[in-house]
Amino acid sequence: MSQIVTNRIRTSRRSLLKGMTAAGARIAVGLPPLVSMFNAAGTAYAAVPEAGAAAKPIETRFVLWFNGNGIPERYWIPSEEGADYELTPCLEPLAAWRKDVHVLSGVDNAAAAGKGNGHTNSMSGLMSGLDFTGRGAGGPSIDQLIAGKIGGDSRFRSLQIGVAQESFGESMQRNMSWAGRERALPPEMIPHRLFDRLFGAQEEGWVNRKRSILDTVLADATALEKKLPGDDKTRVEEHLSGIRDLERAIAGLPPEYHKVDPPDFDGDMKDWPRIAKLQSDLLVQALSMRQTRVASYMLTKCQSITRFPWLGYTSSRHHDYTHAEGKTSGADGVDGQHVLRDICRWHVEEFAYLVAKLESVPEGDGNLFDHTALIFAHEHAEANPHKNSGLAMIVAGGSKNLARGAHTRVTGTVGDVYTTVANEVVGAGIAKFPTATKKLGALLT
């Protein structure tokens, strides 16, 4: 690879965490993956004898992506199996990455039959593999099981990220990550709060975006760049420019964007696509700076009732469009299925945006997407009957032992998908998950 240079001084991988820090301030700007942090081939972190650091393999990250309600199967699940499947309308945004994703169907949510309203029991089964308790998930969610194995060496054991600021529903509908039985880990839905968590907040002037956090680390950054070879200096400059762009984008949000409306509001005019992209940008920053290896991303809530003005759909809410009994104008029959198709396509567009951002970050002999495993899930298969068998999922990433570029109808559970990816791709070594019974060979090379 052209980005790998053999004749250079190698630096410790701990520099990813140390980064640049303002003296006397709670500001820290981690570094992106630099060429000097890897061995000559770019296949592992560099051994730095003077720092007492031995060569270590580049670790794999894990992201669990969730969208509320279900899907219109006819517009989501391909008719053909194998590599030559035709992309459905919902999956078309992934056309550029079809060789890097594995579309699954036939997955069984084996713990969704317990008590609940059809959504809450499905959500508990999907995330924890256990019955809904009536108050929350029956146990820890899969992302937290993975974080317990691989998250200890990061600044954040895991990150919980959300987008749609819906106040509707109970805890089971508003949360996807669970530390344990009935112990929710709420997603951070406000970009400036997530930014402050990743980079730190110094004083009132910074909180109000009257100055940049980069001002406080300028001296450290300048000193660091003098020590770096040209390609790494360029990467640091691009990294800092990206952070500044994020600051400006967050500062440009309307002051009222962070207010959560009650569930009976007349219209949802929030710009969720804009928020989603900012949250994805921040997630990629966190993964690239090695602040975390595990994240959950809740684009829309379980049993979501948001509206979609950016798609031209405001007469009804998301959940209304999933049902075909004529509950509301525009939600009945074929027309409602078309609306749900467009909503689910937008979900995939945002997922594709995250994939593209991961792919844009060079790391070793590849990029950040090559070292990230992602699972995309919904609480249901066909939305109207609250179907819990035959779920469709997407597994994505560049791992060499992850089979990609195909659609496969599997015979297995959500737990089987989780543990196969967690153990065989991420290397988490999870001993068990409640609904897991076997390894899915179709997911592996």
Short mmCIF file of C-alpha atoms in Angstrom, two decimals:
data_model
loop_
_atom_site.label_atom_id
_atom_site.label_comp_id
_atom_site.label_asym_id
_atom_site.label_seq_id
_atom_site.Cartn_x
_atom_site.Cartn_y
_atom_site.Cartn_z
CA MET A 1 0.00 0.00 0.00
CA SER A 2 1.29 3.46 -0.87
CA GLN A 3 0.51 4.74 2.63
CA ILE A 4 2.97 2.30 4.26
CA VAL A 5 6.55 3.53 4.59
CA THR A 6 9.26 1.23 5.94
CA ASN A 7 11.99 3.75 6.75
CA ARG A 8 10.52 5.81 9.57
CA ILE A 9 10.46 6.12 13.33
CA ARG A 10 7.54 4.20 14.84
CA THR A 11 5.41 5.62 17.61
CA SER A 12 3.37 3.87 20.28
CA ARG A 13 -0.29 3.02 19.71
CA ARG A 14 -0.95 4.72 23.07
CA SER A 15 -0.56 7.98 21.19
CA LEU A 16 -4.05 7.32 19.87
CA LEU A 17 -5.35 7.82 23.40
CA LYS A 18 -2.90 10.45 24.62
CA GLY A 19 -3.35 12.80 21.68
CA MET A 20 -3.19 16.51 22.42
CA THR A 21 -4.20 17.93 25.78
CA ALA A 22 -4.55 21.51 26.91
CA ALA A 23 -2.56 22.18 30.06
CA GLY A 24 -4.82 22.73 33.05
CA ALA A 25 -7.98 22.19 31.01
CA ARG A 26 -10.42 19.33 30.56
CA ILE A 27 -9.77 19.27 26.82
CA ALA A 28 -8.34 16.25 25.00
CA VAL A 29 -8.07 15.72 21.26
CA GLY A 30 -7.04 12.19 20.40
CA LEU A 31 -5.05 11.35 17.30
CA PRO A 32 -6.33 9.55 14.21
CA PRO A 33 -4.53 6.38 13.03
CA LEU A 34 -1.11 7.53 11.80
CA VAL A 35 1.15 5.60 9.46
CA SER A 36 3.89 5.73 12.11
CA MET A 37 1.71 3.81 14.54
CA PHE A 38 1.77 0.63 12.46
CA ASN A 39 4.39 -1.84 11.36
CA ALA A 40 5.97 -1.52 7.92
CA ALA A 41 3.27 -3.68 6.31
CA GLY A 42 0.43 -1.85 8.06
CA THR A 43 -0.97 -5.11 9.41
CA ALA A 44 -0.37 -4.51 13.13
CA TYR A 45 0.53 -1.76 15.57
CA ALA A 46 4.25 -1.06 15.55
CA ALA A 47 6.58 -2.44 18.20
CA VAL A 48 8.29 0.50 19.90
CA PRO A 49 11.12 -0.98 22.02
CA GLU A 50 12.07 2.29 23.70
CA ALA A 51 8.47 2.69 24.84
CA GLY A 52 8.26 -0.90 25.98
CA ALA A 53 5.43 -1.59 23.54
CA ALA A 54 5.23 -4.87 21.63
CA ALA A 55 3.52 -5.26 18.27
CA LYS A 56 -0.21 -5.93 18.60
CA PRO A 57 -2.84 -6.68 15.97
CA ILE A 58 -5.23 -3.94 14.86
CA GLU A 59 -8.37 -4.48 16.90
CA THR A 60 -11.87 -4.83 15.45
CA ARG A 61 -14.62 -2.46 16.61
CA PHE A 62 -18.30 -3.33 16.96
CA VAL A 63 -21.37 -1.21 16.14
CA LEU A 64 -24.98 -2.32 16.67
CA TRP A 65 -27.39 -0.23 14.55
CA PHE A 66 -31.13 -0.18 15.24
CA ASN A 67 -34.25 1.19 13.58
CA GLY A 68 -37.68 1.10 15.14
CA ASN A 69 -40.74 -0.80 13.90
CA GLY A 70 -40.34 -3.36 11.16
CA ILE A 71 -39.93 -3.53 7.40
CA PRO A 72 -42.01 -4.13 4.27
CA GLU A 73 -40.46 -7.49 3.39
CA ARG A 74 -41.31 -7.24 -0.31
CA TYR A 75 -39.24 -4.05 -0.61
CA TRP A 76 -36.41 -5.09 1.70
CA ILE A 77 -35.60 -8.80 1.37
CA PRO A 78 -34.07 -9.90 -1.97
CA SER A 79 -35.78 -12.72 -3.86
CA GLU A 80 -32.48 -14.29 -4.88
CA GLU A 81 -29.85 -15.82 -2.65
CA GLY A 82 -26.10 -15.71 -3.13
CA ALA A 83 -23.84 -13.06 -4.61
CA ASP A 84 -26.03 -12.24 -7.61
CA TYR A 85 -29.05 -11.06 -5.68
CA GLU A 86 -30.87 -7.98 -6.95
CA LEU A 87 -30.80 -5.00 -4.62
CA THR A 88 -34.30 -4.20 -3.37
CA PRO A 89 -35.60 -0.62 -3.16
CA CYS A 90 -34.77 -0.45 0.55
CA LEU A 91 -31.23 -1.74 0.05
CA GLU A 92 -30.30 0.37 -2.98
CA PRO A 93 -28.35 2.94 -0.88
CA LEU A 94 -25.83 0.16 -0.20
CA ALA A 95 -25.09 -0.44 -3.89
CA ALA A 96 -21.54 0.90 -3.62
CA TRP A 97 -20.84 -1.49 -0.72
CA ARG A 98 -22.71 -4.62 -1.78
CA LYS A 99 -19.40 -6.56 -1.74
CA ASP A 100 -18.85 -5.49 1.87
CA VAL A 101 -22.27 -6.34 3.33
CA HIS A 102 -24.04 -9.62 4.02
CA VAL A 103 -27.83 -9.41 3.87
CA LEU A 104 -29.53 -11.98 6.09
CA SER A 105 -33.14 -13.13 6.20
CA GLY A 106 -34.90 -15.92 8.06
CA VAL A 107 -33.46 -14.93 11.45
CA ASP A 108 -35.62 -15.91 14.44
CA ASN A 109 -36.11 -13.64 17.46
CA ALA A 110 -36.57 -16.61 19.75
CA ALA A 111 -37.23 -14.63 22.95
CA ALA A 112 -39.96 -12.34 21.60
CA ALA A 113 -42.98 -14.40 22.64
CA GLY A 114 -43.20 -13.13 26.19
CA LYS A 115 -45.48 -10.49 27.68
CA GLY A 116 -45.52 -7.02 26.18
CA ASN A 117 -47.34 -4.94 23.60
CA GLY A 118 -45.75 -6.64 20.60
CA HIS A 119 -42.95 -4.10 20.46
CA THR A 120 -41.55 -4.17 24.00
CA ASN A 121 -41.28 -7.96 24.13
CA SER A 122 -39.70 -8.02 20.66
CA MET A 123 -37.17 -5.36 21.68
CA SER A 124 -36.11 -7.17 24.84
CA GLY A 125 -35.69 -10.41 22.90
CA LEU A 126 -33.74 -8.66 20.14
CA MET A 127 -31.31 -6.89 22.45
CA SER A 128 -30.92 -9.24 25.43
CA GLY A 129 -32.26 -12.60 24.24
CA LEU A 130 -34.52 -12.61 27.30
CA ASP A 131 -38.19 -11.90 28.01
CA PHE A 132 -39.42 -8.36 28.64
CA THR A 133 -39.81 -7.95 32.41
CA GLY A 134 -42.61 -5.41 32.21
CA ARG A 135 -40.09 -2.68 33.06
CA GLY A 136 -37.17 -3.33 30.77
CA ALA A 137 -34.89 -5.86 29.16
CA GLY A 138 -34.43 -9.18 30.92
CA GLY A 139 -30.64 -8.88 30.97
CA PRO A 140 -27.61 -7.21 29.38
CA SER A 141 -27.79 -6.34 25.69
CA ILE A 142 -25.35 -7.88 23.24
CA ASP A 143 -23.33 -4.67 22.85
CA GLN A 144 -22.72 -4.62 26.60
CA LEU A 145 -21.65 -8.25 26.66
CA ILE A 146 -19.14 -7.43 23.94
CA ALA A 147 -18.04 -4.25 25.72
CA GLY A 148 -17.43 -6.28 28.87
CA LYS A 149 -14.89 -8.34 26.94
CA ILE A 150 -13.12 -5.77 24.76
CA GLY A 151 -14.05 -2.33 26.13
CA GLY A 152 -11.80 -2.13 29.17
CA ASP A 153 -8.78 -0.73 27.35
CA SER A 154 -10.66 2.26 25.92
CA ARG A 155 -11.59 5.60 27.43
CA PHE A 156 -15.26 4.68 27.06
CA ARG A 157 -16.23 1.07 27.60
CA SER A 158 -19.02 1.72 25.11
CA LEU A 159 -20.99 4.60 23.62
CA GLN A 160 -24.76 4.80 23.28
CA ILE A 161 -25.86 7.13 20.48
CA GLY A 162 -29.35 8.15 19.35
CA VAL A 163 -30.98 10.51 16.88
CA ALA A 164 -34.78 10.85 17.03
CA GLN A 165 -35.62 12.59 20.30
CA GLU A 166 -38.95 10.90 20.91
CA SER A 167 -40.38 10.99 24.42
CA PHE A 168 -43.09 8.47 23.52
CA GLY A 169 -43.25 5.12 25.28
CA GLU A 170 -41.55 3.49 28.21
CA SER A 171 -37.95 2.61 28.91
CA MET A 172 -37.99 -0.48 26.69
CA GLN A 173 -39.00 1.61 23.69
CA ARG A 174 -36.53 4.43 24.28
CA ASN A 175 -33.39 2.37 24.96
CA MET A 176 -31.50 -0.33 23.10
CA SER A 177 -28.48 -0.77 25.39
CA TRP A 178 -28.89 -2.47 28.77
CA ALA A 179 -26.20 -2.97 31.41
CA GLY A 180 -28.30 -5.69 33.02
CA ARG A 181 -31.85 -6.60 33.94
CA GLU A 182 -33.96 -3.40 33.82
CA ARG A 183 -30.77 -1.27 33.81
CA ALA A 184 -31.05 0.97 30.75
CA LEU A 185 -28.15 2.87 29.20
CA PRO A 186 -29.89 5.81 27.46
CA PRO A 187 -28.56 6.97 24.09
CA GLU A 188 -27.04 10.44 23.81
CA MET A 189 -29.22 12.19 21.23
CA ILE A 190 -27.81 15.73 21.41
CA PRO A 191 -24.72 16.28 19.19
CA HIS A 192 -23.17 19.05 21.28
CA ARG A 193 -23.38 16.87 24.39
CA LEU A 194 -21.78 13.95 22.59
CA PHE A 195 -19.09 16.30 21.26
CA ASP A 196 -18.39 17.60 24.76
CA ARG A 197 -18.19 14.06 26.08
CA LEU A 198 -15.60 13.07 23.47
CA PHE A 199 -13.47 16.20 23.56
CA GLY A 200 -14.26 17.83 26.91
CA ALA A 201 -15.78 21.18 27.89
CA GLN A 202 -13.61 23.94 29.30
CA GLU A 203 -15.60 27.00 30.20
CA GLU A 204 -18.77 28.91 29.35
CA GLY A 205 -17.20 30.42 26.24
CA TRP A 206 -16.62 26.97 24.79
CA VAL A 207 -20.05 25.68 25.75
CA ASN A 208 -21.64 28.57 23.84
CA ARG A 209 -19.41 27.87 20.84
CA LYS A 210 -17.72 31.29 21.05
CA ARG A 211 -14.34 29.66 20.50
CA SER A 212 -12.91 26.37 19.28
CA ILE A 213 -11.51 23.60 21.46
CA LEU A 214 -8.64 23.55 18.97
CA ASP A 215 -7.52 26.95 20.29
CA THR A 216 -6.68 25.33 23.62
CA VAL A 217 -4.50 22.57 22.11
CA LEU A 218 -2.85 24.67 19.40
CA ALA A 219 0.60 24.69 21.02
CA ASP A 220 0.51 20.94 21.61
CA ALA A 221 -0.62 20.30 18.03
CA THR A 222 2.09 22.53 16.57
CA ALA A 223 4.80 20.80 18.61
CA LEU A 224 3.50 17.38 17.61
CA GLU A 225 3.36 18.15 13.90
CA LYS A 226 7.03 19.22 13.92
CA LYS A 227 7.96 15.68 14.95
CA LEU A 228 5.86 13.91 12.32
CA PRO A 229 6.74 12.88 8.75
CA GLY A 230 4.84 14.60 5.96
CA ASP A 231 2.04 12.07 5.49
CA ASP A 232 1.26 11.88 9.20
CA LYS A 233 1.37 15.66 9.49
CA THR A 234 -1.21 15.84 6.70
CA ARG A 235 -3.42 13.34 8.53
CA VAL A 236 -3.29 15.32 11.75
CA GLU A 237 -4.16 18.52 9.89
CA GLU A 238 -7.11 16.80 8.19
CA HIS A 239 -8.20 15.37 11.55
CA LEU A 240 -8.19 18.79 13.20
CA SER A 241 -10.01 20.33 10.24
CA GLY A 242 -12.66 17.64 10.57
CA ILE A 243 -13.14 18.44 14.25
CA ARG A 244 -13.49 22.14 13.44
CA ASP A 245 -16.05 21.36 10.74
CA LEU A 246 -18.03 19.38 13.31
CA GLU A 247 -17.92 22.31 15.72
CA ARG A 248 -19.26 24.65 13.05
CA ALA A 249 -21.98 22.21 12.02
CA ILE A 250 -23.15 21.76 15.61
CA ALA A 251 -23.02 25.51 16.21
CA GLY A 252 -25.23 25.98 13.15
CA LEU A 253 -28.08 23.89 14.57
CA PRO A 254 -31.11 25.94 15.67
CA PRO A 255 -31.17 26.63 19.42
CA GLU A 256 -34.40 24.68 19.91
CA TYR A 257 -33.20 21.47 18.24
CA HIS A 258 -32.39 19.76 21.54
CA LYS A 259 -35.88 20.18 23.00
CA VAL A 260 -37.85 16.96 23.25
CA ASP A 261 -41.49 17.37 22.25
CA PRO A 262 -44.31 15.56 24.03
CA PRO A 263 -45.87 12.62 22.20
CA ASP A 264 -49.03 14.52 21.25
CA PHE A 265 -47.35 17.30 19.26
CA ASP A 266 -48.95 18.17 15.91
CA GLY A 267 -45.90 17.76 13.72
CA ASP A 268 -42.33 16.57 13.93
CA MET A 269 -40.33 19.15 11.99
CA LYS A 270 -36.97 18.15 13.42
CA ASP A 271 -34.21 17.64 10.85
CA TRP A 272 -33.29 14.09 11.86
CA PRO A 273 -31.10 13.44 8.76
CA ARG A 274 -28.91 16.38 9.70
CA ILE A 275 -28.64 15.17 13.30
CA ALA A 276 -27.99 11.58 12.18
CA LYS A 277 -25.01 12.59 10.06
CA LEU A 278 -23.51 14.64 12.88
CA GLN A 279 -23.91 11.71 15.26
CA SER A 280 -22.31 9.37 12.72
CA ASP A 281 -19.42 11.79 12.26
CA LEU A 282 -18.89 11.89 16.01
CA LEU A 283 -19.04 8.10 16.27
CA VAL A 284 -16.37 7.74 13.58
CA GLN A 285 -14.20 10.24 15.46
CA ALA A 286 -14.56 8.19 18.64
CA LEU A 287 -13.72 4.92 16.90
CA SER A 288 -10.78 6.34 14.98
CA MET A 289 -9.27 7.97 18.08
CA ARG A 290 -9.76 4.66 19.90
CA GLN A 291 -11.88 6.28 22.58
CA THR A 292 -14.18 3.27 22.32
CA ARG A 293 -14.41 -0.04 20.50
CA VAL A 294 -18.14 -0.63 21.05
CA ALA A 295 -21.16 1.49 20.20
CA SER A 296 -24.92 1.22 19.78
CA TYR A 297 -26.73 3.54 17.38
CA MET A 298 -30.50 4.06 17.74
CA LEU A 299 -31.63 6.01 14.67
CA THR A 300 -35.34 5.75 15.54
CA LYS A 301 -37.04 4.38 18.62
CA CYS A 302 -38.82 1.08 19.14
CA GLN A 303 -42.47 1.61 18.07
CA SER A 304 -41.34 4.96 16.67
CA ILE A 305 -44.03 7.61 16.11
CA THR A 306 -41.87 10.22 14.43
CA ARG A 307 -42.99 11.97 11.23
CA PHE A 308 -40.89 12.36 8.08
CA PRO A 309 -41.25 15.84 6.59
CA TRP A 310 -37.94 15.48 4.72
CA LEU A 311 -39.56 12.58 2.83
CA GLY A 312 -42.83 14.46 2.33
CA TYR A 313 -44.79 12.29 4.80
CA THR A 314 -46.47 14.22 7.60
CA SER A 315 -50.10 13.05 7.62
CA SER A 316 -49.27 10.05 9.81
CA ARG A 317 -46.54 8.74 12.06
CA HIS A 318 -43.99 5.99 11.53
CA HIS A 319 -45.88 3.38 13.54
CA ASP A 320 -49.14 4.19 11.78
CA TYR A 321 -47.57 3.52 8.38
CA THR A 322 -46.47 0.06 9.49
CA HIS A 323 -50.04 -1.18 9.80
CA ALA A 324 -52.35 -1.94 6.92
CA GLU A 325 -55.76 -1.89 8.60
CA GLY A 326 -56.58 1.65 7.53
CA LYS A 327 -55.89 3.14 10.94
CA THR A 328 -55.06 6.50 9.49
CA SER A 329 -55.24 8.37 6.22
CA GLY A 330 -52.45 7.32 3.90
CA ALA A 331 -51.41 4.32 5.97
CA ASP A 332 -53.72 1.69 4.55
CA GLY A 333 -52.91 -1.00 2.03
CA VAL A 334 -50.47 -0.51 -0.84
CA ASP A 335 -49.96 3.20 -0.25
CA GLY A 336 -48.89 2.59 3.35
CA GLN A 337 -46.41 -0.04 2.18
CA HIS A 338 -44.93 2.44 -0.27
CA VAL A 339 -44.47 4.99 2.50
CA LEU A 340 -42.84 2.39 4.74
CA ARG A 341 -40.55 1.44 1.84
CA ASP A 342 -39.35 5.03 1.59
CA ILE A 343 -38.89 5.32 5.35
CA CYS A 344 -36.82 2.14 5.47
CA ARG A 345 -34.79 3.31 2.49
CA TRP A 346 -33.91 6.45 4.47
CA HIS A 347 -32.80 4.23 7.36
CA VAL A 348 -30.41 2.44 5.02
CA GLU A 349 -29.20 5.74 3.55
CA GLU A 350 -28.06 6.82 7.01
CA PHE A 351 -26.42 3.45 7.60
CA ALA A 352 -24.62 3.80 4.25
CA TYR A 353 -23.42 7.25 5.32
CA LEU A 354 -21.80 5.74 8.41
CA VAL A 355 -20.16 3.03 6.30
CA ALA A 356 -18.78 5.67 3.92
CA LYS A 357 -17.36 7.71 6.81
CA LEU A 358 -15.68 4.65 8.30
CA GLU A 359 -14.21 3.81 4.92
CA SER A 360 -12.79 7.33 4.56
CA VAL A 361 -10.43 6.93 7.56
CA PRO A 362 -7.12 5.25 6.59
CA GLU A 363 -5.89 2.73 9.14
CA GLY A 364 -2.86 0.51 8.63
CA ASP A 365 -3.02 -1.27 5.28
CA GLY A 366 -6.74 -0.49 4.92
CA ASN A 367 -9.30 1.75 6.57
CA LEU A 368 -11.50 1.96 9.65
CA PHE A 369 -14.36 0.11 7.96
CA ASP A 370 -11.97 -2.82 7.40
CA HIS A 371 -11.60 -3.05 11.18
CA THR A 372 -15.24 -2.56 12.18
CA ALA A 373 -18.06 -5.12 12.36
CA LEU A 374 -21.58 -3.69 12.11
CA ILE A 375 -24.95 -5.37 12.65
CA PHE A 376 -28.16 -3.65 11.49
CA ALA A 377 -31.42 -4.86 13.08
CA HIS A 378 -35.13 -4.01 13.54
CA GLU A 379 -37.46 -5.17 16.29
CA HIS A 380 -39.69 -6.94 13.72
CA ALA A 381 -39.65 -8.52 10.30
CA GLU A 382 -42.89 -7.67 8.45
CA ALA A 383 -44.13 -4.68 10.41
CA ASN A 384 -47.90 -5.03 10.22
CA PRO A 385 -48.26 -8.39 12.09
CA HIS A 386 -45.35 -7.70 14.47
CA LYS A 387 -43.60 -10.69 12.94
CA ASN A 388 -40.70 -12.08 14.98
CA SER A 389 -39.63 -14.93 12.73
CA GLY A 390 -37.80 -14.42 9.47
CA LEU A 391 -36.12 -11.18 10.55
CA ALA A 392 -33.89 -9.38 8.07
CA MET A 393 -30.49 -8.18 9.27
CA ILE A 394 -27.36 -6.74 7.71
CA VAL A 395 -23.84 -7.64 8.76
CA ALA A 396 -21.19 -5.33 7.34
CA GLY A 397 -17.48 -4.74 7.64
CA GLY A 398 -14.18 -5.51 6.05
CA SER A 399 -12.95 -8.27 8.31
CA LYS A 400 -11.09 -10.96 6.38
CA ASN A 401 -13.01 -13.77 8.05
CA LEU A 402 -16.45 -12.22 7.50
CA ALA A 403 -18.27 -13.54 4.44
CA ARG A 404 -19.70 -10.63 2.48
CA GLY A 405 -21.33 -9.73 -0.80
CA ALA A 406 -24.32 -12.06 -0.57
CA HIS A 407 -27.89 -12.54 0.58
CA THR A 408 -28.39 -15.66 2.71
CA ARG A 409 -31.55 -17.16 4.14
CA VAL A 410 -30.29 -18.61 7.39
CA THR A 411 -31.78 -21.03 9.86
CA GLY A 412 -30.83 -19.58 13.19
CA THR A 413 -31.55 -17.03 15.86
CA VAL A 414 -30.61 -13.44 16.53
CA GLY A 415 -28.31 -14.84 19.22
CA ASP A 416 -26.58 -17.05 16.65
CA VAL A 417 -25.86 -13.99 14.50
CA TYR A 418 -24.57 -12.00 17.48
CA THR A 419 -22.25 -14.65 18.90
CA THR A 420 -20.89 -15.63 15.49
CA VAL A 421 -19.91 -12.03 14.76
CA ALA A 422 -18.80 -11.30 18.34
CA ASN A 423 -16.55 -14.32 18.64
CA GLU A 424 -15.37 -15.08 15.12
CA VAL A 425 -15.06 -11.53 13.77
CA VAL A 426 -14.64 -9.20 16.75
CA GLY A 427 -12.79 -11.70 18.91
CA ALA A 428 -14.83 -10.94 22.03
CA GLY A 429 -14.97 -14.50 23.33
CA ILE A 430 -18.55 -14.41 24.62
CA ALA A 431 -19.27 -17.70 26.36
CA LYS A 432 -23.03 -17.59 25.86
CA PHE A 433 -26.04 -15.53 24.82
CA PRO A 434 -29.53 -16.69 25.86
CA THR A 435 -30.86 -17.55 22.38
CA ALA A 436 -27.58 -18.61 20.77
CA THR A 437 -27.21 -22.32 20.01
CA LYS A 438 -24.74 -22.53 17.12
CA LYS A 439 -22.18 -20.80 14.95
CA LEU A 440 -23.49 -19.61 11.59
CA GLY A 441 -20.92 -20.82 9.08
CA ALA A 442 -22.58 -18.85 6.28
CA LEU A 443 -21.31 -15.65 7.89
CA LEU A 444 -17.69 -16.75 7.79
CA THR A 445 -15.12 -17.27 5.05
#
